[in-house]
C-alpha positions as MATLAB code, in Angstrom:
seq = 'MDELQTFGKLPDSYAECMAAGIQAAETGQRSLARRLFRRAAEMDPNQKDAWLWLGGLARDPKETIEYLQKALAIDSHDEAAQEGMRWATEKLARQPAAVRETPAPSAPPPAAPAPTREAATLRIQPWVWVVGILALALVVCLILFGPAAYEWVVASGRPTSTPTPTNLERIAQWRGPLEDAWQQGDWTVVITILERVRSLEPDYGGVSDWLTAAYTNYGRSLVDQERWEQARKAFDEALRIQSAYLPAQTQVQALDQYLIGLERTDVGDWQGARLALQAVYELDHNYPNLLDLLYTACYRHGLQLQTSGDLKNAKAAYEAALRAAPEAQEAQAKLAEVNYLLTPPTPTPTPIPPKKIMVDVSEQRMYVYEGNRLIYKWVCSTGEPGRDTRTGIFSVQSRIPEAYSSVWRLRMPYWLGIYWAGGSENGIHALPINANGTTLWAGYLGRKVSFGCIILDTPNAKTLYNWAEIGTPVIVQP';
ca = [
      81.163  113.660   43.873;
      83.715  116.019   43.610;
      86.845  114.348   41.405;
      88.796  114.835   44.151;
      87.494  112.777   46.792;
      86.949  109.960   43.702;
      90.213  109.795   43.658;
      91.236  109.241   47.055;
      94.701  109.967   48.140;
      97.687  111.686   45.432;
     100.185  109.225   44.590;
     103.267  108.944   46.160;
     106.066  109.013   43.584;
     106.346  111.521   40.500;
     105.732  109.182   37.742;
     102.242  108.171   39.453;
     101.143  111.464   39.633;
     102.501  112.627   36.106;
     100.315  109.226   34.862;
      97.646  110.435   36.688;
      97.791  113.737   35.902;
      97.547  112.484   31.752;
      94.297  110.840   32.989;
      92.519  113.149   34.673;
      93.347  115.455   31.976;
      92.410  113.179   29.034;
      89.515  112.850   30.681;
      87.988  116.492   31.171;
      88.978  116.931   34.634;
      90.961  119.899   34.828;
      90.827  120.824   38.699;
      92.123  117.333   39.898;
      94.858  117.288   36.839;
      96.664  120.544   37.602;
      96.771  119.171   41.844;
      98.032  115.875   40.485;
     100.969  118.116   38.450;
     101.436  120.595   40.887;
     102.172  117.364   43.393;
     104.655  115.926   40.894;
     107.026  119.859   40.502;
     106.654  119.399   44.403;
     108.199  116.395   44.369;
     111.124  117.086   41.541;
     110.672  120.295   40.651;
     113.811  119.540   37.600;
     111.787  118.002   35.672;
     110.113  120.509   32.951;
     107.137  117.968   31.745;
     104.871  118.783   35.465;
     105.440  122.575   34.656;
     104.426  122.049   30.497;
     101.049  120.040   31.721;
     100.835  123.004   34.450;
     101.353  125.624   31.818;
      98.980  123.959   29.088;
      96.127  124.052   32.110;
      96.562  127.363   33.517;
      93.158  129.885   33.841;
      94.998  132.782   32.052;
      98.022  133.203   29.362;
     100.234  135.055   33.365;
      99.173  132.048   34.970;
     101.118  130.073   31.551;
     104.059  132.130   31.480;
     104.581  131.170   35.068;
     104.856  128.331   34.746;
     106.372  128.106   31.497;
     109.480  130.187   32.647;
     109.935  127.099   35.592;
     110.125  124.655   32.206;
     112.458  127.256   30.664;
     114.579  127.691   33.176;
     115.819  123.816   33.141;
     115.701  123.721   29.749;
     115.944  127.035   27.655;
     115.667  125.096   24.163;
     112.498  123.365   24.339;
     110.451  124.112   22.271;
     106.723  123.598   23.359;
     107.703  125.823   26.001;
     108.899  128.700   24.189;
     106.225  127.856   21.541;
     104.051  128.422   24.636;
     104.826  131.798   25.831;
     105.117  133.292   22.402;
     101.613  132.040   22.642;
     100.802  133.466   26.324;
     102.750  136.712   25.630;
     100.457  137.324   21.969;
      97.567  136.431   23.940;
      98.562  138.872   27.127;
      99.232  142.105   24.545;
      95.830  141.695   23.538;
      94.018  141.715   27.015;
      92.893  145.852   28.312;
      95.088  147.206   30.306;
      93.157  147.081   33.174;
      92.698  143.339   32.816;
      96.700  143.111   32.865;
      97.237  145.431   35.451;
      94.757  143.612   37.831;
      94.041  140.134   36.964;
      90.809  138.639   38.149;
      89.429  134.134   37.524;
      87.910  134.066   34.797;
      85.556  130.546   33.841;
      87.858  128.500   32.120;
      87.404  127.784   28.017;
      85.557  125.238   26.631;
      86.736  121.779   27.125;
      88.191  120.484   23.955;
      88.210  117.167   22.989;
      90.093  114.333   24.942;
      93.065  113.627   23.593;
      94.170  110.039   23.157;
      96.997  108.483   25.582;
      99.275  107.509   22.653;
      99.352  111.335   21.450;
     100.888  112.283   25.371;
     103.699  109.964   24.807;
     104.697  111.868   21.645;
     104.295  115.147   23.029;
     107.898  114.111   24.329;
     109.827  113.045   21.380;
     111.456  114.996   20.191;
     110.841  114.023   16.191;
     106.983  115.214   16.687;
     107.765  118.534   16.010;
     108.979  117.969   12.492;
     105.787  115.929   11.655;
     103.787  117.815    8.725;
     100.703  116.361    9.538;
      98.575  119.463   11.246;
      96.373  116.932   13.374;
      98.985  115.541   15.253;
     100.210  118.980   15.487;
      96.881  119.613   17.210;
      96.564  117.537   19.568;
     100.030  117.670   20.968;
      99.371  121.264   21.501;
      96.498  120.649   23.343;
      98.138  118.334   25.147;
     101.055  120.557   26.351;
      98.811  123.861   26.955;
      94.990  122.974   27.206;
      92.272  123.654   25.077;
      93.400  127.708   25.440;
      96.029  126.177   22.755;
      93.369  125.540   20.854;
      93.122  129.170   19.527;
      96.487  129.110   19.612;
      97.043  126.476   16.804;
      94.061  126.417   14.652;
      93.947  129.833   14.193;
      97.029  130.416   12.132;
      96.103  127.926    9.666;
      91.767  129.037    9.199;
      91.241  131.947    6.579;
      89.497  135.183    8.862;
      88.368  138.240    8.007;
      90.847  139.557   10.346;
      93.965  141.510    7.995;
      97.504  139.938    9.259;
      98.754  142.675   11.918;
     102.457  144.184   10.831;
     105.061  143.581   12.706;
     105.617  146.866   13.689;
     101.673  146.530   14.701;
     102.940  143.629   16.871;
     105.385  145.124   18.354;
     103.355  148.112   19.527;
     100.861  145.799   20.997;
     103.242  144.337   23.249;
     105.302  147.527   24.494;
     102.681  147.486   27.478;
     102.964  144.149   29.020;
     106.895  144.298   28.534;
     106.530  148.077   30.587;
     104.805  145.963   33.044;
     107.139  142.863   32.991;
     109.657  145.122   33.534;
     109.393  147.234   35.974;
     108.390  144.122   37.979;
     111.547  142.527   37.328;
     109.563  139.566   35.659;
     112.773  138.526   33.781;
     111.624  136.034   31.683;
     108.393  137.165   30.630;
     110.681  140.810   29.862;
     113.229  138.363   27.144;
     110.508  136.252   25.545;
     108.823  139.489   24.092;
     112.082  140.568   23.506;
     112.989  137.390   21.647;
     109.839  138.137   20.019;
     110.723  141.571   18.717;
     114.089  140.993   17.633;
     113.057  137.787   15.800;
     110.268  139.780   13.595;
     112.439  143.121   13.542;
     116.056  142.575   14.276;
     116.732  146.141   14.256;
     114.131  147.420   15.702;
     114.972  149.998   18.781;
     118.044  148.859   19.968;
     116.494  145.367   21.040;
     119.821  143.686   21.066;
     120.787  146.310   23.668;
     117.851  146.041   25.735;
     117.715  142.077   25.360;
     121.249  141.568   26.851;
     120.212  144.255   29.496;
     117.310  141.744   30.165;
     119.655  138.873   30.353;
     122.067  140.175   32.496;
     119.683  141.182   35.197;
     117.441  137.858   34.931;
     121.111  136.193   35.718;
     121.443  138.650   39.112;
     118.411  137.898   40.144;
     118.670  134.328   39.934;
     122.489  134.178   42.017;
     119.652  135.467   44.470;
     118.038  132.436   44.495;
     121.551  130.746   44.365;
     120.591  129.099   40.667;
     124.366  129.136   39.576;
     123.583  126.936   37.138;
     121.079  128.621   35.631;
     122.412  132.119   36.833;
     125.386  131.641   34.888;
     123.480  130.532   31.806;
     122.057  133.959   31.519;
     124.882  135.751   31.743;
     126.531  133.622   28.756;
     123.031  134.277   26.824;
     123.958  138.231   27.217;
     127.876  137.626   26.039;
     126.411  135.923   23.190;
     124.330  138.949   22.091;
     127.418  141.343   22.880;
     130.481  140.201   24.182;
     131.485  143.098   25.098;
     129.196  144.165   27.518;
     130.882  144.774   30.897;
     127.679  144.211   33.465;
     127.691  140.925   32.011;
     131.343  140.416   32.374;
     131.400  141.555   35.269;
     128.731  138.913   36.606;
     130.269  135.807   35.015;
     133.541  136.876   37.085;
     131.641  138.142   40.657;
     129.911  134.329   40.628;
     133.029  132.621   39.378;
     135.193  133.773   41.940;
     132.449  133.306   44.425;
     132.345  129.283   43.287;
     135.540  129.142   44.237;
     135.330  131.078   47.657;
     132.452  128.384   48.461;
     134.076  125.625   47.347;
     137.169  126.271   49.056;
     135.552  127.374   52.209;
     133.936  123.972   52.621;
     137.694  122.416   52.434;
     139.014  125.144   54.703;
     141.738  126.373   52.455;
     141.203  130.359   54.241;
     143.787  131.758   51.909;
     142.038  130.799   49.225;
     138.791  131.476   49.573;
     139.672  134.836   51.073;
     141.530  136.177   47.811;
     138.291  134.769   46.100;
     135.679  135.931   48.355;
     137.466  139.407   48.313;
     137.748  139.764   44.410;
     133.487  139.242   44.460;
     133.555  142.142   46.678;
     135.224  144.277   44.702;
     133.288  143.106   41.739;
     129.185  142.899   43.034;
     129.392  143.496   46.925;
     125.876  142.287   47.310;
     126.011  138.440   46.341;
     124.397  136.327   48.849;
     126.214  135.785   52.224;
     129.515  137.177   51.032;
     129.646  139.320   54.052;
     129.342  136.524   56.705;
     131.680  134.232   54.459;
     134.665  136.984   53.543;
     134.674  137.678   57.649;
     134.893  133.697   58.100;
     137.670  133.333   55.743;
     139.802  136.540   56.759;
     139.281  135.641   60.607;
     140.703  131.884   60.215;
     143.089  132.578   57.783;
     144.649  135.376   60.678;
     144.254  132.511   62.482;
     146.382  130.020   60.987;
     148.915  132.938   60.218;
     149.247  133.604   64.082;
     150.216  130.749   64.962;
     152.663  129.863   62.323;
     153.960  132.968   63.677;
     153.910  135.491   60.712;
     151.980  138.325   62.930;
     152.238  141.053   60.219;
     150.087  139.191   57.867;
     148.154  137.973   61.085;
     147.237  141.725   61.673;
     146.531  142.385   58.298;
     144.082  139.091   58.073;
     142.425  140.470   61.014;
     141.810  144.015   59.598;
     140.188  142.309   56.742;
     138.241  140.482   58.725;
     137.185  144.116   60.549;
     136.312  145.196   57.102;
     133.578  142.607   56.616;
     132.351  142.385   60.199;
     132.852  145.776   62.504;
     131.439  145.108   65.391;
     133.294  141.058   65.383;
     134.898  141.158   68.940;
     136.772  137.678   68.332;
     138.547  139.674   66.203;
     138.882  142.803   67.334;
     140.407  140.579   70.817;
     142.591  138.994   68.040;
     143.914  141.723   66.612;
     145.110  143.784   69.640;
     146.685  140.924   71.283;
     148.456  140.842   67.601;
     149.011  144.489   67.990;
     150.214  144.194   71.189;
     152.754  141.045   70.391;
     154.117  143.697   67.166;
     154.922  146.699   69.789;
     158.682  146.354   70.930;
     159.060  146.998   74.973;
     159.273  150.808   75.751;
     162.825  150.806   77.036;
     163.335  152.215   80.426;
     165.960  154.041   82.099;
     165.693  151.589   84.990;
     165.616  148.034   85.285;
     162.369  147.873   86.963;
     160.351  144.917   86.299;
     157.378  145.194   83.361;
     154.132  145.705   85.334;
     150.842  143.483   84.205;
     147.212  143.291   85.195;
     145.409  140.348   84.354;
     141.320  139.491   85.060;
     140.351  136.503   84.746;
     136.439  136.686   83.432;
     135.750  132.626   84.271;
     137.117  133.393   88.053;
     136.061  136.062   88.305;
     139.768  137.156   89.872;
     142.203  139.845   89.369;
     146.316  138.438   89.636;
     148.567  141.394   89.116;
     152.291  140.394   88.403;
     156.420  142.694   88.609;
     158.059  140.935   85.795;
     156.983  137.286   86.690;
     156.090  137.453   90.004;
     152.860  137.373   91.793;
     152.554  140.466   93.880;
     148.167  140.222   94.217;
     145.724  137.813   94.135;
     142.421  139.986   94.597;
     138.193  138.912   93.625;
     136.918  141.092   91.188;
     133.706  141.242   89.713;
     132.776  142.346   85.943;
     130.025  142.900   83.919;
     126.833  141.421   84.140;
     125.421  139.084   81.649;
     123.832  141.806   78.427;
     126.827  144.224   79.785;
     129.826  141.659   79.635;
     132.830  142.486   80.182;
     134.476  143.436   76.955;
     138.042  140.362   76.814;
     141.302  141.778   74.796;
     144.534  143.068   76.034;
     143.934  146.988   76.769;
     146.373  149.036   79.116;
     146.119  151.970   81.578;
     144.669  155.215   79.700;
     143.259  157.365   82.621;
     144.213  157.601   86.234;
     141.281  159.673   88.349;
     141.408  159.332   92.410;
     137.573  159.857   92.331;
     135.970  159.203   88.907;
     131.741  160.048   88.806;
     128.627  158.595   86.307;
     126.218  160.975   85.053;
     124.634  158.127   83.510;
     124.304  155.542   87.002;
     124.441  158.484   89.502;
     128.071  157.243   91.311;
     130.482  157.925   92.302;
     134.121  155.819   91.779;
     136.728  156.025   93.107;
     140.557  154.910   92.305;
     139.656  154.680   89.147;
     142.108  153.589   85.970;
     140.506  153.638   82.715;
     140.884  150.494   79.726;
     139.414  151.241   77.043;
     136.033  152.976   75.124;
     132.627  151.502   75.068;
     130.702  153.964   72.851;
     130.776  157.020   74.308;
     131.890  156.463   78.127;
     135.372  154.894   78.791;
     135.026  150.878   81.355;
     137.613  150.940   83.667;
     139.009  149.365   87.250;
     137.850  151.244   90.385;
     136.406  150.483   93.625;
     132.950  149.760   95.003;
     130.515  152.530   93.795;
     128.480  154.976   96.197;
     125.519  155.621   95.739;
     123.687  159.715   95.400;
     122.304  158.860   99.001;
     126.010  157.221  100.217;
     124.830  154.080  100.222;
     127.567  151.540   98.486;
     126.864  149.307   95.543;
     127.183  145.671   95.617;
     129.431  145.697   98.458;
     129.140  141.217   99.447;
     128.740  140.765   95.716;
     132.046  141.153   94.108;
     132.869  137.400   92.878;
     129.871  138.245   90.958;
     129.103  139.298   87.194;
     127.513  142.184   88.904;
     128.657  145.277   87.103;
     127.902  147.594   84.357;
     131.054  146.942   82.282;
     133.516  148.188   84.614;
     136.129  146.229   86.857;
     135.116  145.950   90.919;
     137.731  145.643   93.313;
     137.585  145.814   97.537;
     138.007  149.750   98.378;
     141.325  149.282   99.738;
     142.143  146.909   97.340;
     141.082  149.521   94.508;
     143.787  151.931   96.570;
     146.442  149.074   96.253;
     146.238  149.142   92.456;
     145.983  152.826   91.967;
     148.620  153.721   93.713;
     150.462  150.586   92.245;
     149.778  151.097   88.164;
     151.185  153.832   85.729;
     149.511  155.780   82.671;
     150.399  152.519   80.322;
     150.800  148.803   82.944;
     148.960  146.759   80.081;
     146.200  145.181   80.968;
     145.028  141.094   79.726;
     141.273  140.821   80.385;
     140.368  136.914   79.615;
     137.331  134.972   79.284;
];
């Protein structure tokens, strides 16, 4: 009977999965043990023990490295994981290049004698590593890395007929795996190999420079995964090797400011968030979600400044928001509003009451004012969904008795242009006339039916055209 069927339902807790997994490993049920340890790792990925066991039970050295790098991300000083990485790296270096490039499944190594439960307990105690008993060390390594580790431990104390390679010969063997890992961005493997090279030959080929760059690249990849604490540890390790390494210094500053920006955003301190996130953008503008966060901080800060009456700085905040998100219509509308409020009224030679056109999109109504006096109130139609009329503060910028749209093949009497939408102008006009002479949208006024313009009944459009002037304010509100 299959060992998984024999076991039945997997345990529901991390501790039970670990205990069952150790028992399965001791009794030679490697497939079941791997499944139990994977289950434990899913339940609590921040515990290194499950990753260590998975590394020990792996079928090939690349799989061992994959699991042990997860353990090292949790505890970079774990001696068992470090030793396992060294063993797996050397094992990988001895494989032919074709095998490294296209890994194929291989049969598991012969089963080793089952370790005892007492030995499994000893593997997590720090003092075990200083006990000078070779047999105990062998048992611990068998538990940590499975039967494949037998070769790694026993061979180190067994005379062989093969001459011990020199340091330079070992380093030459690692060149292929190192180049592969660097090209693939597998920074934990790169770091493991370079640390090994440095331990053997500290001055070999600028190894410290390469290792500093690898730690920095590794930290930046962790930033993209939003693993902030591990990323900071990687940058600190780069600076421990070379304290003046500018890319690592830059990343430390960017990460610190980014975390400050997140914290300030959470508490609604928009000015503080804006300053911190702007600093990140100047250092590294590819941080996760940076432009969205920066836009929100600038826009919200602008609203606060505008509410307090600080229109000049509100304008600067909205402009900063639009640099982060140029297409954001809410910031565009607010910037137009502030610009209008900041623009002093143009003095007129005669006391003519100021003119103003207001369009309410929700009501589909137009209100025409002279000073504070409402002189006209008309039904209108604005853009249909998907071609919505833009809201904001505009002004009459063109007057044409009858405009023509080559795109829609429409004649538009009594045209008052108010803003540009891409390569064409949107405006206010009478019911348009098709090429065959029929009137478009007759009977539909009061609904959102247009291609973006504001439509009036023809007599009302004529009245407005004769009344309005270039520069007459047009306010379109939601």
